[in-house]
């Protein structure tokens, strides 16, 4: 763990701090201030990401530092989208999620710029990573709603939000096509770069496992509806656990050495 | 939902979860193996063995049957378009993968008399022609054409970068440009770049040896640096990109010269009966196609840059695979996104009309 004493590092810490303050403000019922701080935090995270883009001269989604920085900025727009379009809750939790995903970018992963290796110089690089990251945020939000459902948490009726089980389902519905697009784009890219659309690489296997778990979630839910709502929630949480393994463990552990090692 | 459809959906849950459980078990076993024997298992090899084994061939067949069943239950209703499309797409993807496999090529060869090599590697030296492909590390097969490597071009990122580490694990990075200097810390000293060589060579004239940048063929990137220790002692050294570099004396800092490859290109000609039938460039992410095969830039001779390694893959099953990919994306996004948007718009229009 190391502190980054650069402009980029300071922007990340500023965004993190604002996200945390926004979370605390919302907890103490200063909702409007919380919303404002969340938005300013997003602007800071966006600024950090654009500055990184300027520094490395390519869209910064290459390594875990850049990916977590992107996750930190994408939380806010997705949170607004989910609140308005899907009517799902968890707005305050999103502020905390924003701070949590910025933490590895701020304190753990190295910000040393890296050149793009030949395999990453493809038009598929950005869409492949982008759709995966957006789907991961939506699935994280879904897992949070699933936790609330297991905890029998009830939304404030005045907030006009759907119940937690339905919210989990809607969020998984929103994230699953993105996850599918990530898998498909990755396969097409692998075909163009390496000649084989499936390499049995650990990251590929875990991302397939995640996709399969969410696909079986849909089948289970179409079979039983809300009859076993707690199992539905556990299914969504299992999918989230696999996402964490795919995103972090598959990259960091020598147990999973493979084609995605550069990430 | 009819009883049969419920049974098919129930089995689908099991069929979809099973590979995820196998993946989880496989990596749990790898972790257990590591903790017990301190040895990492090759998970890619392990996965290939498991997912291409006999039980999994049966699994794929059962999965195909269930996917077909799901089509029977869902086809014909407008609201099910997304489900039909995505399930049909998965059938296409699995079917095309089976056709593209070694066994698939064998079966197609027996049924239709089309003999194709599923996959292999071709090593060609500059200016040379190769008409055989390595199908395994020990076995070569003849090709129905020959490939000539006209030229191999490698592009590097410039300038290169010096990676400096001291024994405490502190790390610095500096551009390998003449006169560039990097102050490390008071306990480590300073590094300055004196000269940069693209193709470092040494010559001796009048009993005096000197380094120079050779315009002849080959590539041996190197930099000459000056290292000033905290005590003021100055050491001048050559740091090579392609060779192991020593630890600098006394203060023990490690310096590596890294020149990242930006891209590499093989300029090839395809010869049929000695005549040029096609020519083109093979680049990473841009394969070259000829005669039912795709050629991929797999590697090159990193030391002397004299040969290229091309991957050769048969294009059997490729078109259905791409159609399956598009179908899967279209089906899933229609089912989970667009049909709801259309339904919402329709509902809004209906309420406006009322």
Coordinates of C-alpha atoms in Angstrom, one line a residue:
Chain A
X1 CA 0.0 0.0 0.0
X2 CA 1.4 3.4 -1.0
X3 CA 0.2 6.9 -1.1
X4 CA 0.3 8.7 -4.5
X5 CA 1.7 12.2 -4.1
X6 CA 0.9 13.1 -7.7
X7 CA -1.9 15.3 -9.2
X8 CA -3.6 12.1 -10.3
X9 CA -3.4 10.6 -6.8
X10 CA -4.7 13.8 -5.2
X11 CA -7.7 13.8 -7.6
X12 CA -8.5 10.2 -6.7
X13 CA -8.2 11.0 -2.9
X14 CA -10.4 14.1 -3.4
X15 CA -13.1 12.0 -5.2
X16 CA -12.8 9.3 -2.5
X17 CA -13.2 11.8 0.3
X18 CA -16.2 13.4 -1.4
X19 CA -17.9 10.0 -1.9
X20 CA -17.4 9.2 1.7
X21 CA -18.7 12.6 2.9
X22 CA -21.7 12.2 0.5
X23 CA -22.4 8.8 2.2
X24 CA -22.1 10.2 5.7
X25 CA -24.3 13.2 4.7
X26 CA -27.0 10.9 3.3
X27 CA -26.8 8.7 6.5
X28 CA -27.5 11.8 8.7
X29 CA -30.4 12.7 6.4
X30 CA -28.7 15.6 4.7
X31 CA -29.8 14.1 1.4
X32 CA -29.4 17.1 -0.9
X33 CA -25.9 17.8 0.4
X34 CA -25.1 14.1 -0.1
X35 CA -26.3 14.2 -3.7
X36 CA -24.3 17.4 -4.4
X37 CA -21.1 15.9 -2.9
X38 CA -21.6 12.7 -4.8
X39 CA -21.9 14.7 -8.0
X40 CA -18.7 16.7 -7.2
X41 CA -16.9 13.5 -6.4
X42 CA -17.9 12.1 -9.8
X43 CA -16.5 15.3 -11.5
X44 CA -13.2 14.8 -9.6
X45 CA -13.1 11.1 -10.6
X46 CA -13.9 12.0 -14.2
X47 CA -11.1 14.6 -14.0
X48 CA -8.7 12.0 -12.8
X49 CA -9.6 9.6 -15.5
X50 CA -9.3 12.2 -18.3
X51 CA -6.0 13.4 -16.8
X52 CA -4.8 9.7 -16.9
X53 CA -6.0 9.5 -20.5
X54 CA -3.8 12.6 -21.3
X55 CA -0.8 11.0 -19.5
X56 CA -1.0 7.6 -21.2
X57 CA -2.3 8.7 -24.6
X58 CA -4.8 5.9 -24.9
X59 CA -8.2 5.3 -23.3
X60 CA -7.2 4.3 -19.8
X61 CA -8.7 0.8 -19.3
X62 CA -5.5 -1.2 -19.6
X63 CA -4.7 -2.3 -16.1
X64 CA -6.3 -2.7 -12.7
X65 CA -5.4 0.9 -11.6
X66 CA -7.1 2.3 -14.7
X67 CA -10.1 -0.1 -14.5
X68 CA -10.7 0.8 -10.8
X69 CA -10.4 4.5 -11.5
X70 CA -13.1 4.0 -14.3
X71 CA -15.3 2.0 -11.9
X72 CA -15.1 4.9 -9.4
X73 CA -16.4 7.4 -12.0
X74 CA -19.0 5.1 -13.6
X75 CA -20.8 4.5 -10.3
X76 CA -22.4 7.9 -10.2
X77 CA -24.1 8.0 -13.7
X78 CA -25.2 4.3 -13.3
X79 CA -26.6 5.2 -9.9
X80 CA -28.7 8.0 -11.3
X81 CA -29.8 5.8 -14.2
X82 CA -30.9 3.0 -11.9
X83 CA -32.7 5.4 -9.6
X84 CA -34.6 7.2 -12.4
X85 CA -35.1 4.5 -15.1
X86 CA -35.3 1.3 -13.0
X87 CA -36.6 2.8 -9.7
X88 CA -34.1 0.8 -7.7
X89 CA -32.7 2.0 -4.4
X90 CA -29.2 1.9 -3.0
X91 CA -28.3 5.5 -3.8
X92 CA -26.4 6.0 -0.5
X93 CA -24.7 2.6 -0.9
X94 CA -23.5 3.6 -4.3
X95 CA -21.5 6.5 -2.7
X96 CA -19.8 4.0 -0.5
X97 CA -19.2 1.6 -3.4
X98 CA -17.6 4.6 -5.3
X99 CA -15.2 5.2 -2.4
X100 CA -14.5 1.4 -2.1
X101 CA -13.6 0.9 -5.7
X102 CA -11.4 4.0 -5.8
X103 CA -9.4 2.7 -2.8
X104 CA -7.3 0.2 -4.8
X105 CA -6.6 2.8 -7.4
X106 CA -5.6 5.3 -4.7
X107 CA -3.6 3.0 -2.4
X108 CA -2.8 -0.4 -3.9
X109 CA -2.3 -0.5 -7.7
X110 CA 0.7 1.2 -9.4
X111 CA 0.0 4.3 -11.5
X112 CA 3.2 3.8 -13.6
X113 CA 2.1 4.2 -17.2
X114 CA 2.4 1.2 -19.4
X115 CA 2.6 0.9 -23.2
X116 CA -0.2 -0.9 -25.0
X117 CA 1.1 -4.3 -26.1
X118 CA 0.3 -5.3 -29.7
X119 CA -2.6 -7.6 -28.6
X120 CA -4.4 -4.6 -26.9
X121 CA -4.2 -2.4 -30.0
X122 CA -7.6 -3.4 -31.2
X123 CA -10.9 -1.6 -31.7
X124 CA -12.4 -4.3 -29.5
X125 CA -10.3 -3.4 -26.5
X126 CA -12.4 -0.4 -25.2
X127 CA -15.9 -1.9 -25.8
X128 CA -14.9 -5.2 -24.3
X129 CA -13.6 -3.8 -21.1
X130 CA -16.2 -1.0 -20.9
X131 CA -19.3 -3.2 -21.1
X132 CA -17.8 -5.6 -18.5
X133 CA -17.1 -2.8 -16.1
X134 CA -20.6 -1.3 -16.5
X135 CA -22.1 -4.8 -16.0
X136 CA -20.0 -5.4 -12.9
X137 CA -21.3 -2.2 -11.3
X138 CA -24.9 -3.1 -12.1
X139 CA -24.3 -6.7 -10.7
X140 CA -22.7 -5.2 -7.6
X141 CA -25.8 -3.0 -7.1
X142 CA -28.0 -6.1 -7.6
X143 CA -26.0 -8.0 -5.0
X144 CA -26.5 -5.1 -2.6
X145 CA -30.3 -5.2 -3.2
X146 CA -30.1 -9.0 -2.7
X147 CA -28.5 -8.5 0.7
X148 CA -31.2 -6.1 1.7
X149 CA -33.8 -8.6 0.6
X150 CA -32.2 -11.3 2.8
X151 CA -32.1 -8.8 5.6
X152 CA -35.9 -8.1 5.2
X153 CA -35.1 -4.4 4.7
X154 CA -38.1 -2.4 3.5
X155 CA -37.7 0.8 1.4
X156 CA -39.2 4.0 2.5
X157 CA -42.7 4.1 0.8
X158 CA -42.3 7.8 0.2
X159 CA -39.3 7.1 -2.0
X160 CA -41.4 5.3 -4.6
X161 CA -38.9 2.5 -5.2
X162 CA -39.6 -1.1 -6.1
X163 CA -39.0 -3.9 -3.5
X164 CA -35.5 -5.4 -3.1
X165 CA -36.2 -8.7 -4.8
X166 CA -37.6 -7.0 -7.9
X167 CA -34.8 -4.4 -7.8
X168 CA -32.2 -7.3 -7.8
X169 CA -34.0 -8.8 -10.8
X170 CA -34.1 -5.5 -12.7
X171 CA -30.5 -4.7 -12.1
X172 CA -29.4 -8.2 -13.2
X173 CA -31.6 -7.7 -16.3
X174 CA -29.8 -4.4 -17.0
X175 CA -26.4 -5.9 -16.4
X176 CA -26.7 -9.3 -18.1
X177 CA -26.8 -8.1 -21.8
X178 CA -23.6 -6.0 -21.0
X179 CA -22.0 -9.1 -19.5
X180 CA -23.0 -11.1 -22.6
X181 CA -21.6 -8.4 -24.9
X182 CA -18.3 -8.5 -22.9
X183 CA -18.1 -12.3 -23.3
X184 CA -19.0 -12.2 -27.0
X185 CA -16.7 -9.2 -27.8
X186 CA -13.9 -10.9 -25.9
X187 CA -14.3 -14.1 -27.9
X188 CA -14.3 -12.2 -31.2
X189 CA -11.2 -10.3 -30.2
X190 CA -9.4 -13.5 -29.1
X191 CA -10.2 -15.0 -32.5
X192 CA -8.7 -12.0 -34.3
X193 CA -5.7 -11.8 -32.0
X194 CA -4.8 -15.4 -31.1
X195 CA -6.7 -17.4 -33.7
X196 CA -8.9 -19.1 -31.1
X197 CA -12.1 -17.6 -29.7
X198 CA -11.7 -19.6 -26.5
X199 CA -8.4 -20.2 -24.8
X200 CA -9.5 -21.8 -21.5
X201 CA -7.6 -19.0 -19.7
X202 CA -8.6 -18.6 -16.0
X203 CA -10.1 -15.1 -16.5
X204 CA -12.2 -16.5 -19.4
X205 CA -13.3 -19.4 -17.3
X206 CA -14.3 -17.2 -14.3
X207 CA -16.2 -14.8 -16.6
X208 CA -18.0 -17.7 -18.2
X209 CA -18.8 -19.0 -14.7
X210 CA -20.3 -15.6 -13.8
X211 CA -22.4 -15.5 -17.0
X212 CA -23.6 -19.1 -16.4
X213 CA -24.6 -18.3 -12.8
X214 CA -26.7 -15.3 -13.9
X215 CA -28.2 -17.2 -16.8
X216 CA -29.3 -20.0 -14.4
X217 CA -30.6 -17.2 -12.0
X218 CA -33.0 -16.2 -14.8
X219 CA -34.1 -19.8 -15.5
X220 CA -34.6 -20.4 -11.8
X221 CA -36.6 -17.2 -11.4
X222 CA -38.7 -17.9 -14.5
X223 CA -39.5 -21.3 -13.0
X224 CA -40.5 -20.2 -9.5
X225 CA -40.9 -16.4 -9.7
X226 CA -40.8 -14.9 -6.2
X227 CA -41.7 -18.2 -4.5
X228 CA -38.2 -18.7 -3.3
X229 CA -37.1 -15.1 -3.2
X230 CA -34.3 -15.8 -0.7
X231 CA -32.7 -18.3 -3.1
X232 CA -33.1 -15.8 -5.9
X233 CA -31.1 -13.3 -3.8
X234 CA -28.5 -15.9 -2.9
X235 CA -28.0 -16.7 -6.6
X236 CA -27.4 -13.0 -7.4
X237 CA -24.9 -12.8 -4.5
X238 CA -23.1 -15.9 -5.8
X239 CA -22.8 -14.2 -9.2
X240 CA -21.3 -11.1 -7.5
X241 CA -18.7 -13.3 -5.6
X242 CA -17.6 -14.8 -9.0
X243 CA -17.3 -11.3 -10.4
X244 CA -15.0 -10.3 -7.6
X245 CA -12.9 -13.4 -8.3
X246 CA -12.9 -12.6 -12.1
X247 CA -11.9 -9.0 -11.6
X248 CA -9.4 -9.3 -8.8
X249 CA -8.2 -12.8 -7.9
X250 CA -7.9 -14.0 -11.5
X251 CA -5.5 -11.1 -12.2
X252 CA -3.6 -11.0 -9.0
X253 CA -3.0 -14.6 -8.0
X254 CA -0.3 -16.7 -9.5
X255 CA -2.8 -19.5 -9.2
X256 CA -4.6 -18.1 -12.3
X257 CA -1.7 -17.2 -14.6
X258 CA -2.9 -16.9 -18.1
X259 CA -3.5 -14.8 -21.2
X260 CA -4.9 -11.8 -19.2
X261 CA -1.7 -11.4 -17.2
X262 CA -1.0 -7.9 -18.6
X263 CA -4.2 -6.6 -17.0
Chain B
X1 CA -46.1 -22.8 -17.8
X2 CA -46.7 -26.4 -18.9
X3 CA -45.4 -29.3 -16.9
X4 CA -42.9 -30.4 -19.6
X5 CA -41.7 -26.8 -20.0
X6 CA -41.2 -26.6 -16.3
X7 CA -39.1 -29.8 -16.3
X8 CA -37.0 -28.5 -19.2
X9 CA -36.4 -25.1 -17.5
X10 CA -35.6 -27.0 -14.2
X11 CA -33.0 -29.1 -16.0
X12 CA -31.6 -26.0 -17.7
X13 CA -30.9 -24.5 -14.3
X14 CA -28.8 -27.7 -13.5
X15 CA -27.2 -27.7 -16.9
X16 CA -26.2 -24.0 -16.6
X17 CA -24.9 -24.3 -13.1
X18 CA -22.9 -27.5 -13.6
X19 CA -19.9 -26.0 -15.6
X20 CA -19.7 -23.1 -13.1
X21 CA -19.5 -25.7 -10.3
X22 CA -16.8 -27.6 -12.3
X23 CA -14.8 -24.3 -12.7
X24 CA -15.1 -23.5 -9.0
X25 CA -14.1 -27.1 -8.1
X26 CA -11.1 -27.0 -10.5
X27 CA -9.7 -23.9 -9.1
X28 CA -10.4 -25.0 -5.5
X29 CA -8.4 -28.2 -6.3
X30 CA -5.6 -26.0 -7.8
X31 CA -5.5 -23.9 -4.6
X32 CA -5.5 -27.1 -2.5
X33 CA -2.7 -28.6 -4.6
X34 CA -0.6 -25.4 -4.2
X35 CA -1.1 -25.2 -0.5
X36 CA -0.2 -28.9 -0.1
X37 CA 2.7 -29.2 -2.6
X38 CA 3.7 -25.6 -3.3
X39 CA 3.3 -26.2 -7.0
X40 CA 1.0 -24.3 -9.4
X41 CA -1.1 -26.4 -11.7
X42 CA -1.5 -25.2 -15.3
X43 CA -5.2 -24.3 -15.0
X44 CA -5.5 -23.7 -18.8
X45 CA -4.2 -27.2 -19.5
X46 CA -6.4 -28.7 -16.8
X47 CA -9.5 -26.8 -18.1
X48 CA -8.8 -28.1 -21.7
X49 CA -8.6 -31.7 -20.4
X50 CA -11.8 -31.4 -18.4
X51 CA -14.0 -29.5 -20.9
X52 CA -12.9 -31.7 -23.8
X53 CA -13.3 -35.0 -21.9
X54 CA -15.9 -37.6 -22.8
X55 CA -18.4 -36.6 -20.0
X56 CA -18.4 -33.1 -21.3
X57 CA -19.0 -34.2 -24.9
X58 CA -22.1 -35.9 -23.5
X59 CA -22.9 -32.7 -21.6
X60 CA -22.7 -30.6 -24.7
X61 CA -25.0 -33.0 -26.6
X62 CA -27.5 -32.9 -23.7
X63 CA -27.3 -29.1 -23.6
X64 CA -28.0 -29.0 -27.4
X65 CA -31.0 -31.2 -26.9
X66 CA -32.4 -29.0 -24.1
X67 CA -31.7 -25.8 -26.2
X68 CA -33.7 -27.4 -29.0
X69 CA -36.5 -28.2 -26.6
X70 CA -36.5 -24.6 -25.4
X71 CA -36.9 -23.5 -29.0
X72 CA -39.8 -25.8 -29.5
X73 CA -41.5 -24.3 -26.4
X74 CA -40.8 -20.7 -27.2
X75 CA -40.9 -20.4 -31.0
X76 CA -44.0 -18.8 -32.7
X77 CA -44.7 -16.1 -30.1
X78 CA -43.6 -12.6 -30.8
X79 CA -42.8 -11.9 -27.1
X80 CA -40.3 -14.8 -27.2
X81 CA -38.2 -13.5 -30.1
X82 CA -35.3 -12.7 -27.8
X83 CA -35.4 -16.1 -26.1
X84 CA -35.6 -17.9 -29.4
X85 CA -32.7 -15.9 -30.9
X86 CA -30.4 -16.3 -27.9
X87 CA -31.0 -20.0 -27.5
X88 CA -30.6 -20.6 -31.3
X89 CA -27.4 -18.6 -31.1
X90 CA -26.0 -20.7 -28.4
X91 CA -26.7 -23.8 -30.5
X92 CA -24.8 -22.2 -33.4
X93 CA -21.9 -21.3 -31.2
X94 CA -21.6 -24.7 -29.6
X95 CA -22.1 -26.4 -33.0
X96 CA -19.6 -24.3 -34.8
X97 CA -17.0 -24.9 -32.0
X98 CA -17.6 -28.6 -32.4
X99 CA -17.1 -28.3 -36.1
X100 CA -13.9 -26.3 -35.6
X101 CA -12.4 -28.8 -33.2
X102 CA -9.9 -31.5 -34.2
X103 CA -12.6 -34.2 -33.9
X104 CA -15.0 -32.0 -35.9
X105 CA -12.5 -31.7 -38.7
X106 CA -12.1 -35.5 -38.7
X107 CA -15.8 -36.0 -38.9
X108 CA -16.2 -33.4 -41.7
X109 CA -13.3 -35.1 -43.6
X110 CA -15.0 -38.5 -43.3
X111 CA -18.4 -37.2 -44.3
X112 CA -17.6 -34.7 -47.0
X113 CA -14.1 -35.7 -48.0
X114 CA -12.7 -32.2 -47.1
X115 CA -9.3 -32.6 -45.6
X116 CA -8.2 -29.6 -43.6
X117 CA -5.6 -29.0 -40.9
X118 CA -7.4 -27.6 -37.9
X119 CA -4.6 -25.7 -36.4
X120 CA -0.8 -25.4 -36.5
X121 CA 2.3 -23.2 -36.5
X122 CA 4.6 -22.1 -39.3
X123 CA 8.1 -20.8 -38.7
X124 CA 9.6 -18.9 -41.7
X125 CA 12.9 -17.1 -42.0
X126 CA 13.2 -13.9 -43.9
X127 CA 13.3 -14.5 -47.7
X128 CA 12.6 -18.2 -47.2
X129 CA 9.6 -20.3 -48.2
X130 CA 7.8 -22.8 -46.1
X131 CA 5.3 -25.4 -47.3
X132 CA 4.8 -27.4 -44.0
X133 CA 3.0 -26.6 -40.8
X134 CA 3.8 -27.9 -37.3
X135 CA 0.6 -29.5 -36.1
X136 CA 2.3 -30.6 -32.8
X137 CA 5.8 -29.7 -31.5
X138 CA 7.1 -32.9 -33.1
X139 CA 5.0 -33.4 -36.2
X140 CA 4.8 -31.4 -39.5
X141 CA 2.2 -31.7 -42.2
X142 CA 2.4 -30.5 -45.8
X143 CA 0.4 -27.5 -46.9
X144 CA -1.5 -27.2 -50.2
X145 CA 0.5 -24.1 -50.9
X146 CA 3.8 -22.4 -49.8
X147 CA 4.3 -19.2 -47.8
X148 CA 7.3 -16.9 -48.4
X149 CA 8.3 -14.3 -45.7
X150 CA 9.2 -11.3 -47.8
X151 CA 10.0 -9.1 -44.7
X152 CA 9.5 -8.9 -41.0
X153 CA 9.1 -5.4 -39.5
X154 CA 9.1 -4.7 -35.8
X155 CA 8.0 -1.4 -34.3
X156 CA 9.1 -0.3 -30.9
X157 CA 7.9 2.4 -28.5
X158 CA 10.5 5.2 -28.4
X159 CA 12.2 6.2 -26.2
X160 CA 12.7 3.0 -24.2
X161 CA 12.5 3.1 -20.5
X162 CA 15.0 2.4 -17.7
X163 CA 13.5 0.6 -14.7
X164 CA 15.6 1.2 -11.6
X165 CA 15.2 -0.7 -8.3
X166 CA 17.3 -0.6 -5.1
X167 CA 17.6 -3.4 -2.6
X168 CA 14.9 -1.9 -0.4
X169 CA 12.4 -2.4 -3.2
X170 CA 12.1 1.3 -4.2
X171 CA 11.4 1.7 -7.8
X172 CA 12.0 4.5 -10.4
X173 CA 11.4 4.8 -14.0
X174 CA 13.1 7.2 -16.5
X175 CA 13.1 7.6 -20.3
X176 CA 16.2 6.2 -22.0
X177 CA 17.1 9.4 -23.8
X178 CA 20.5 11.0 -24.1
X179 CA 21.2 13.4 -21.1
X180 CA 18.1 12.3 -19.2
X181 CA 18.8 12.2 -15.5
X182 CA 17.0 10.7 -12.6
X183 CA 17.7 11.6 -9.0
X184 CA 16.9 8.6 -6.9
X185 CA 16.9 9.3 -3.2
X186 CA 19.7 10.5 -0.9
X187 CA 20.6 6.9 0.0
X188 CA 20.6 5.6 -3.6
X189 CA 22.2 8.3 -5.8
X190 CA 21.6 9.4 -9.3
X191 CA 21.4 7.9 -12.8
X192 CA 22.1 9.8 -16.0
X193 CA 21.8 8.5 -19.6
X194 CA 24.9 9.2 -21.7
X195 CA 24.3 7.4 -25.0
X196 CA 21.6 5.4 -26.6
X197 CA 22.3 2.6 -29.1
X198 CA 19.8 0.9 -31.4
X199 CA 22.3 -1.8 -32.5
X200 CA 25.2 -1.7 -30.0
X201 CA 28.5 -3.2 -31.3
X202 CA 32.1 -2.9 -30.2
X203 CA 35.1 -2.4 -32.5
X204 CA 38.8 -2.4 -31.8
X205 CA 41.1 0.0 -33.7
X206 CA 44.7 0.5 -32.8
X207 CA 44.3 -1.6 -29.6
X208 CA 41.5 0.7 -28.5
X209 CA 38.0 -0.6 -28.1
X210 CA 35.0 1.6 -28.6
X211 CA 31.2 1.2 -28.8
X212 CA 29.2 2.3 -31.8
X213 CA 25.8 2.1 -33.3
X214 CA 26.0 -0.4 -36.2
X215 CA 24.0 0.4 -39.3
X216 CA 24.3 -3.3 -40.4
X217 CA 21.5 -5.8 -39.8
X218 CA 20.4 -6.9 -36.3
X219 CA 19.2 -5.2 -33.3
X220 CA 21.0 -4.9 -29.9
X221 CA 19.5 -1.9 -28.1
X222 CA 21.6 -0.6 -25.3
X223 CA 22.3 2.6 -23.2
X224 CA 25.4 3.9 -21.6
X225 CA 24.6 5.3 -18.2
X226 CA 26.5 7.1 -15.5
X227 CA 25.6 6.1 -11.9
X228 CA 26.6 8.5 -9.1
X229 CA 26.5 6.8 -5.7
X230 CA 25.5 8.7 -2.5
X231 CA 29.2 8.8 -1.7
X232 CA 30.0 10.6 -5.0
X233 CA 31.6 7.6 -6.8
X234 CA 30.8 7.6 -10.5
X235 CA 30.3 4.3 -12.4
X236 CA 29.7 4.1 -16.2
X237 CA 27.9 1.1 -17.5
X238 CA 26.2 -0.3 -20.5
X239 CA 22.7 -1.6 -19.9
X240 CA 21.3 -3.9 -22.6
X241 CA 17.7 -4.5 -23.5
X242 CA 18.2 -8.1 -24.6
X243 CA 20.7 -9.4 -22.1
X244 CA 20.8 -9.8 -18.3
X245 CA 22.2 -6.7 -16.7
X246 CA 24.5 -6.8 -13.6
X247 CA 23.8 -5.3 -10.2
X248 CA 25.8 -2.1 -10.0
X249 CA 28.6 -2.4 -7.5
X250 CA 28.6 -1.2 -3.9
X251 CA 25.2 0.4 -3.9
X252 CA 23.4 -2.5 -5.4
X253 CA 20.8 -1.0 -7.7
X254 CA 19.3 -3.0 -10.5
X255 CA 18.7 -1.3 -13.9
X256 CA 16.7 -2.8 -16.7
X257 CA 16.4 -1.3 -20.2
X258 CA 12.9 -2.0 -21.5
X259 CA 11.9 -1.3 -25.0
X260 CA 8.3 -2.4 -25.5
X261 CA 7.2 -3.8 -28.8
X262 CA 4.6 -1.6 -30.4
X263 CA 3.6 -3.9 -33.2
X264 CA 5.1 -6.5 -35.6
X265 CA 4.3 -7.3 -39.2
X266 CA 5.0 -10.2 -41.5
X267 CA 4.9 -9.4 -45.2
X268 CA 4.1 -12.7 -46.8
X269 CA 3.4 -14.2 -50.3
X270 CA 1.4 -17.3 -50.9
X271 CA 2.8 -19.5 -53.7
X272 CA 0.7 -22.0 -55.5
X273 CA 2.7 -24.1 -58.0
X274 CA 5.6 -21.7 -57.6
X275 CA 3.5 -18.7 -58.6
X276 CA 2.4 -15.9 -56.3
X277 CA -1.3 -16.4 -55.7
X278 CA -1.8 -13.8 -53.0
X279 CA 0.3 -11.4 -50.8
X280 CA -0.4 -9.4 -47.7
X281 CA 0.6 -8.4 -44.2
X282 CA 0.0 -10.4 -41.1
X283 CA -0.3 -8.3 -38.0
X284 CA -1.5 -8.9 -34.4
X285 CA -5.3 -8.5 -34.5
X286 CA -5.3 -8.5 -38.3
X287 CA -5.0 -12.1 -39.6
X288 CA -4.5 -12.9 -43.3
X289 CA -6.8 -15.3 -45.0
X290 CA -6.1 -17.7 -47.9
X291 CA -7.4 -21.1 -49.0
X292 CA -9.7 -21.7 -46.1
X293 CA -7.1 -20.8 -43.5
X294 CA -6.4 -17.7 -41.4
X295 CA -2.8 -16.8 -40.5
X296 CA -2.1 -15.0 -37.2
X297 CA 1.0 -13.2 -36.0
X298 CA 2.0 -15.4 -33.1
X299 CA 5.6 -14.5 -32.5
X300 CA 9.0 -13.6 -33.9
X301 CA 12.7 -14.1 -33.3
X302 CA 13.2 -11.6 -30.5
X303 CA 17.0 -11.9 -30.6
X304 CA 17.9 -11.4 -34.3
X305 CA 14.5 -10.6 -35.8
X306 CA 15.2 -13.1 -38.6
X307 CA 12.1 -15.3 -38.5
X308 CA 8.4 -15.0 -37.8
X309 CA 6.0 -17.5 -36.2
X310 CA 2.6 -17.6 -37.8
X311 CA -0.4 -19.4 -36.3
X312 CA -2.5 -21.2 -38.9
X313 CA -6.2 -21.9 -38.2
X314 CA -8.8 -23.5 -40.4
X315 CA -11.8 -21.3 -41.0
X316 CA -14.3 -24.2 -40.6
X317 CA -17.2 -23.1 -38.4
X318 CA -16.1 -19.5 -38.3
X319 CA -19.1 -17.9 -40.1
X320 CA -21.8 -19.8 -38.0
X321 CA -19.8 -18.8 -34.9
X322 CA -19.9 -15.1 -35.8
X323 CA -23.6 -15.4 -36.7
X324 CA -24.1 -17.0 -33.3
X325 CA -22.3 -14.2 -31.5
X326 CA -24.4 -11.6 -33.2
X327 CA -27.6 -13.6 -32.5
X328 CA -26.7 -14.0 -28.8
X329 CA -26.1 -10.3 -28.3
X330 CA -29.2 -9.3 -30.3
X331 CA -31.4 -11.9 -28.5
X332 CA -30.3 -11.1 -25.0
X333 CA -30.4 -7.3 -25.4
X334 CA -33.8 -7.6 -27.1
X335 CA -35.2 -9.8 -24.3
X336 CA -33.8 -7.8 -21.4
X337 CA -33.8 -4.3 -22.7
X338 CA -35.5 -3.3 -25.9
X339 CA -38.7 -5.2 -25.7
X340 CA -39.4 -3.4 -22.4
X341 CA -38.6 0.0 -23.9
X342 CA -41.0 -0.7 -26.8
X343 CA -43.6 -2.0 -24.4
X344 CA -43.2 1.1 -22.3
X345 CA -43.5 3.4 -25.4
X346 CA -46.6 1.5 -26.6
X347 CA -48.2 1.8 -23.1
X348 CA -47.5 5.5 -23.1
X349 CA -49.0 5.9 -26.6
X350 CA -52.1 3.9 -25.5
X351 CA -52.6 6.0 -22.4
X352 CA -52.2 9.2 -24.5
X353 CA -54.9 7.9 -27.0
X354 CA -57.3 7.3 -24.1

